[in-house]
Short mmCIF file of C-alpha atoms in Angstrom, two decimals:
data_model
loop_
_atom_site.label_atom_id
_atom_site.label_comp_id
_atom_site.label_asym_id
_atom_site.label_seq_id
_atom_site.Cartn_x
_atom_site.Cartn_y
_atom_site.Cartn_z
CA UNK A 1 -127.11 -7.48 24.45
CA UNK A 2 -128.14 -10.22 26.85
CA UNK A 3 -131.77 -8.92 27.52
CA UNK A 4 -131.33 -6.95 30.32
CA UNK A 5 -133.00 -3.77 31.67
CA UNK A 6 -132.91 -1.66 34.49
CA UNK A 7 -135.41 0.76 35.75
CA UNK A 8 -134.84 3.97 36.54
CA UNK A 9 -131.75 4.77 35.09
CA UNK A 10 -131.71 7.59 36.85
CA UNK A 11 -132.99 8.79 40.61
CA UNK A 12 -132.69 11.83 42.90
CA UNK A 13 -134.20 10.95 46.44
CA UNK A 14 -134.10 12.38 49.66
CA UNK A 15 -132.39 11.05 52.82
CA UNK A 16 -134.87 8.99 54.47
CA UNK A 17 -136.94 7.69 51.73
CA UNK A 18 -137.22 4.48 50.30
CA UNK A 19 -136.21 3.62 46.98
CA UNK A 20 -136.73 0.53 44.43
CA UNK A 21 -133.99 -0.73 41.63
CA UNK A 22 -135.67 -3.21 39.22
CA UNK A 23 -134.02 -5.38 37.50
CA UNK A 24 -135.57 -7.41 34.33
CA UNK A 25 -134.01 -9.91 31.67
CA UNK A 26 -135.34 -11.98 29.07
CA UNK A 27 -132.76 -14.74 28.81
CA UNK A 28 -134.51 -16.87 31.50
CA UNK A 29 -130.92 -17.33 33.20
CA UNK A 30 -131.09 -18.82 36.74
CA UNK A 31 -129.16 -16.40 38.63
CA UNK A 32 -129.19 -12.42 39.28
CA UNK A 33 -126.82 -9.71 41.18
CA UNK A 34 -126.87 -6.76 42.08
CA UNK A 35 -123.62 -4.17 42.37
CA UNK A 36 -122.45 -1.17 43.21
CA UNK A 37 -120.24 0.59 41.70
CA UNK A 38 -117.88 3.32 43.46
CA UNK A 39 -114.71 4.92 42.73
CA UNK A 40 -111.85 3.30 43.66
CA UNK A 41 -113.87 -0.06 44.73
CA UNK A 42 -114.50 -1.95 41.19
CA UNK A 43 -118.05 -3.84 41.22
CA UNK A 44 -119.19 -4.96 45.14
CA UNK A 45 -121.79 -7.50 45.49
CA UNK A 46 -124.63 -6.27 47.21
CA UNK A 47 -127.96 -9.65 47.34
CA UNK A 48 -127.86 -12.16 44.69
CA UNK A 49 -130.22 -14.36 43.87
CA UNK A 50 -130.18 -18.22 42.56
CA UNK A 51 -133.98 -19.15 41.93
CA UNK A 52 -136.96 -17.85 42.76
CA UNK A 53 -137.33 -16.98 45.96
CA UNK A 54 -133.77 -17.71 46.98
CA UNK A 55 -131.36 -14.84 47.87
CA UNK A 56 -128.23 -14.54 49.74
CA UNK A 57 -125.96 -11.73 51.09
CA UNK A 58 -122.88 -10.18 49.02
CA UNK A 59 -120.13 -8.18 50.89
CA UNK A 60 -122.08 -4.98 51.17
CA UNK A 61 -125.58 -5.67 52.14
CA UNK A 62 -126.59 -3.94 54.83
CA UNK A 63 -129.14 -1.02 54.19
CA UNK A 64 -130.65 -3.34 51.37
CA UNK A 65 -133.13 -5.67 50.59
CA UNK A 66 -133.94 -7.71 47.85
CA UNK A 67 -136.64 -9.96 46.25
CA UNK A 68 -137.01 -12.31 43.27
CA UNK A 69 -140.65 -13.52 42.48
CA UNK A 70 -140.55 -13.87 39.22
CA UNK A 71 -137.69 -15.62 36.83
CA UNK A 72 -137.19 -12.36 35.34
CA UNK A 73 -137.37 -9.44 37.85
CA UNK A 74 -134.79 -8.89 40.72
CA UNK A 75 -135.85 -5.86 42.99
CA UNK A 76 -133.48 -3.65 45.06
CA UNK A 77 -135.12 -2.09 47.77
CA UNK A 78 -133.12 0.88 50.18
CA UNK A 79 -135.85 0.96 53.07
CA UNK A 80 -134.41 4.25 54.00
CA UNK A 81 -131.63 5.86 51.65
CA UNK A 82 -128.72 7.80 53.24
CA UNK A 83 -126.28 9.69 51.26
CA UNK A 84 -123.70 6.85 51.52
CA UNK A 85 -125.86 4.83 49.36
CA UNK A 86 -124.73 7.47 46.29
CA UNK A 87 -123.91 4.90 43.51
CA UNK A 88 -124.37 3.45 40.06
CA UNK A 89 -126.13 0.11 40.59
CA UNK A 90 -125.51 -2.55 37.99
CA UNK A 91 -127.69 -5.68 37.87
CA UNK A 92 -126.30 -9.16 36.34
CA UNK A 93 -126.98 -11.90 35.04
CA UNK A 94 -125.75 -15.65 34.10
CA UNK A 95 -126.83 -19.32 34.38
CA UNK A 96 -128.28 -19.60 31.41
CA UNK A 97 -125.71 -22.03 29.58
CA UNK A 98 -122.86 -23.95 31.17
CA UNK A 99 -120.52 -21.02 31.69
CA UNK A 100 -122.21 -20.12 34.70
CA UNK A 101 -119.26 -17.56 35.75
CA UNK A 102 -119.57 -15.26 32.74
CA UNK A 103 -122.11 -12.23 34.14
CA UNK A 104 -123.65 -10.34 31.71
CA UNK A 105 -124.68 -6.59 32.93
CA UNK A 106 -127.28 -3.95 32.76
CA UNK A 107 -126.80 -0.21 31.60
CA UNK A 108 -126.73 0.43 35.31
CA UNK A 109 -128.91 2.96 37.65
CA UNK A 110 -127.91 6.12 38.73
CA UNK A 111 -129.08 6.75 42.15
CA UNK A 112 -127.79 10.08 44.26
CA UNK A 113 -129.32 10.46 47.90
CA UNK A 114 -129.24 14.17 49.03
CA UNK B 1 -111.40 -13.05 53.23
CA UNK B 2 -110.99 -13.42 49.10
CA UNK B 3 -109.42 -10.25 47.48
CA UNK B 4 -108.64 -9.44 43.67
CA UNK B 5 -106.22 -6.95 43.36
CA UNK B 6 -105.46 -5.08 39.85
CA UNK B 7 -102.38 -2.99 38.84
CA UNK B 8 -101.75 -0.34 38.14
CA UNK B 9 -105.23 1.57 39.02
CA UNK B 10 -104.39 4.06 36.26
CA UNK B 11 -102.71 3.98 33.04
CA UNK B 12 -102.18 6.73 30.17
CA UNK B 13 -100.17 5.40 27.16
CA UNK B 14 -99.92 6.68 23.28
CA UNK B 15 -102.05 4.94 20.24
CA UNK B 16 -99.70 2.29 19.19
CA UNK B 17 -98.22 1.30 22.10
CA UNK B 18 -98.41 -2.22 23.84
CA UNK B 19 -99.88 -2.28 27.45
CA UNK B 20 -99.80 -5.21 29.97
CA UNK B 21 -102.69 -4.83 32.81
CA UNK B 22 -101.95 -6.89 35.92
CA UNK B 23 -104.52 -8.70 38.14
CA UNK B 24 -103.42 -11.03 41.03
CA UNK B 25 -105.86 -12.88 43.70
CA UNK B 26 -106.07 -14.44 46.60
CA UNK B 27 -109.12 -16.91 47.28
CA UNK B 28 -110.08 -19.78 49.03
CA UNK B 29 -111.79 -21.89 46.10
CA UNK B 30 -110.44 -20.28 42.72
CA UNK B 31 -112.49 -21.78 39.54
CA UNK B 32 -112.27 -19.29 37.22
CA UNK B 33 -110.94 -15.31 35.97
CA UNK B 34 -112.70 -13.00 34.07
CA UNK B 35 -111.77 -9.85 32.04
CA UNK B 36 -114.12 -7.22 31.54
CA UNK B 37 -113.73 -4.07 29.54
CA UNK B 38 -116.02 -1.30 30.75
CA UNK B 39 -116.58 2.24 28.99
CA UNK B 40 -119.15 5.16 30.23
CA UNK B 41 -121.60 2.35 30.79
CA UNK B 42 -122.41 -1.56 31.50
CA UNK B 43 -119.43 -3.84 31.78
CA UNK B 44 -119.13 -6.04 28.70
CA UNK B 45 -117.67 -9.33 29.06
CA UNK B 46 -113.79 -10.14 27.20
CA UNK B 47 -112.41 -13.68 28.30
CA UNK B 48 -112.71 -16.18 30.98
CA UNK B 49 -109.74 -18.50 31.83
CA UNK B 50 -109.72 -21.72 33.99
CA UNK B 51 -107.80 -24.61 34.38
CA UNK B 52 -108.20 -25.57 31.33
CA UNK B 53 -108.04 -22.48 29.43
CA UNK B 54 -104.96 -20.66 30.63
CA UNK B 55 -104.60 -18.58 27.51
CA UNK B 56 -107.06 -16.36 25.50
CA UNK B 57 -106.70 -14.14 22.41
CA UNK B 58 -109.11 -12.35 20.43
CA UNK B 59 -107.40 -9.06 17.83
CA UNK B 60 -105.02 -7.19 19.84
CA UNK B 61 -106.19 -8.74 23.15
CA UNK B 62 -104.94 -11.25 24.79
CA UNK B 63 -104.63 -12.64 28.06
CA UNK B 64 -102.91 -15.67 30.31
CA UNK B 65 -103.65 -17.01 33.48
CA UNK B 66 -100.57 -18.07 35.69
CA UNK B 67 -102.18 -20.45 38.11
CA UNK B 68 -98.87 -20.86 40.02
CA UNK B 69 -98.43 -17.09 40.61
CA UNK B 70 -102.70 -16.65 41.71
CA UNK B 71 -102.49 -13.74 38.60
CA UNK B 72 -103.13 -12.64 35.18
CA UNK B 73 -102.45 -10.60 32.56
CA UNK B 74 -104.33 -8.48 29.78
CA UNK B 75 -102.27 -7.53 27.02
CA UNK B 76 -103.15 -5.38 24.44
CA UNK B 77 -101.07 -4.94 21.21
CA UNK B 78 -100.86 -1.71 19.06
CA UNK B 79 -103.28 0.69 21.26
CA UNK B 80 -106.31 2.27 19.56
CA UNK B 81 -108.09 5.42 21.35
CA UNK B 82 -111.33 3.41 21.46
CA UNK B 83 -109.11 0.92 24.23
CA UNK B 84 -109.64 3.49 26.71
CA UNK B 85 -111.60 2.06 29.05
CA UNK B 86 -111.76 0.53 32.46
CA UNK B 87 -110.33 -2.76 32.97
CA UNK B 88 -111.80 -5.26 35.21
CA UNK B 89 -110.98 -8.37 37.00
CA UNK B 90 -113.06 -11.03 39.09
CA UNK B 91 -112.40 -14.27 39.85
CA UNK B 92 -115.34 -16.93 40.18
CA UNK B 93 -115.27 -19.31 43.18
CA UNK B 94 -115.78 -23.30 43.60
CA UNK B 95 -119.02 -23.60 45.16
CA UNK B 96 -120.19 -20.07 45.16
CA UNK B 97 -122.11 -18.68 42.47
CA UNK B 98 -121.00 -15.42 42.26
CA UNK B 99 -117.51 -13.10 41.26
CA UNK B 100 -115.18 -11.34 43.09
CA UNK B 101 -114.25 -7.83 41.32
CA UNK B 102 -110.81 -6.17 41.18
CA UNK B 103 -110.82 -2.58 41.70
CA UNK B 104 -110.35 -2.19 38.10
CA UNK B 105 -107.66 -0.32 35.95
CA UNK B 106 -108.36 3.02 33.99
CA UNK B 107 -106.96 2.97 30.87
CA UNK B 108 -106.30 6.05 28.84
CA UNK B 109 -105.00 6.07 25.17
CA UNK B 110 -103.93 9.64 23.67
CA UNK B 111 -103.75 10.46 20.32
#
């Protein structure tokens, strides 16, 4: 295992409400993702993050926020779930040696939005 | 826009049999392609080929990189029931810290 966890694993929410993803790892790598996971779409890159304090935008990142102050905790914040946002969220990880492209992945978070 | 495209999306073959899984991409700044074998949970990493490692084999698995043709291949050899999985692709980027995913191929293996 590379160190990682994800909390919850699981969530039922209402429309509306906001909801936090954490991601934590161990391995002190450099840079975190977050996914989603849908059927039919593979992984999609929702905010990554490459230091402290420094995010970016993935393909689908509208409707989420995220924030890294620590090393080891990425949050993933939905200010206000809809129903669309009914996923499995992986976090990742890498940086840590010179392969820098392998990603190493959570046990995922199982979000529904009624 | 970059796009990673896998064939076929779904796959059902005997134990024993020999599948091929395809994966072709087109990006702006290709560095790198990954294979990742994913069951009912986290994706767990297989190979990585580049440049300078167009061909990786571990057991039954194995897999080339055809840099001319922008695809791969994951071939796995004598089929074992706990192969069923999904199969996914990305490709890593020059200058860009991050993977683009393949929609992934399900792989089923019957008894």
């Amino acid at each position: 295992d590379a160190g990682i966890t994800q909390s919850p694993r699981h969530k039922v929410t209402e429309t509306g409400t906001p909801v936090t993803l954490r991601c934590h790892q161990t391995e002190n790598h450099r840079y975190m993702y977050w996914y989603r996971q849908d059927p039919g779409h593979g992984l999609r890159l929702i905010h990554y993050s490459y230091g402290v304090k420094d995010t970016d935008k993935g393909e689908v990142s509208d409707g989420y926020s995220v924030s890294r102050s620590k090393t080891e905790d990425f949050l993933l914040t939905l200010e206000s779930a809809t129903s669309s946002q009914t996923s499995v969220y992986f976090c990742a990880i890498s940086g840590r040696t010179g392969l820098t492209d392998t990603q190493y992945f959570g046990p995922g978070t199982r979000l529904t939005v009624l | 826009e970059d796009k990673v495209v896998q064939s076929p999306l779904s796959l059902v073959v005997h134990e024993g049999d020999t599948v091929t899984l395809n994966c072709s991409y087109e990006v702006t700044n290709f560095r790198s392609l990954l294979w990742y074998k994913q069951e009912k949970k986290a994706p767990t990493f297989l190979f990585m080929l580049t440049s300078s490692g167009i061909e990786k084999k571990s057991g039954r698995l194995s897999s080339i990189l055809d840099k001319k043709e922008l695809s791969s291949i994951l071939n796995i050899t004598a089929t074992q029931t706990g192969d069923s999985a999904i199969y996914l692709c990305a490709v890593g980027l020059q200058g860009a810290q991050k993977l683009v995913f393949g929609q992934g191929t399900r792989l089923t293996i019957n008894p």
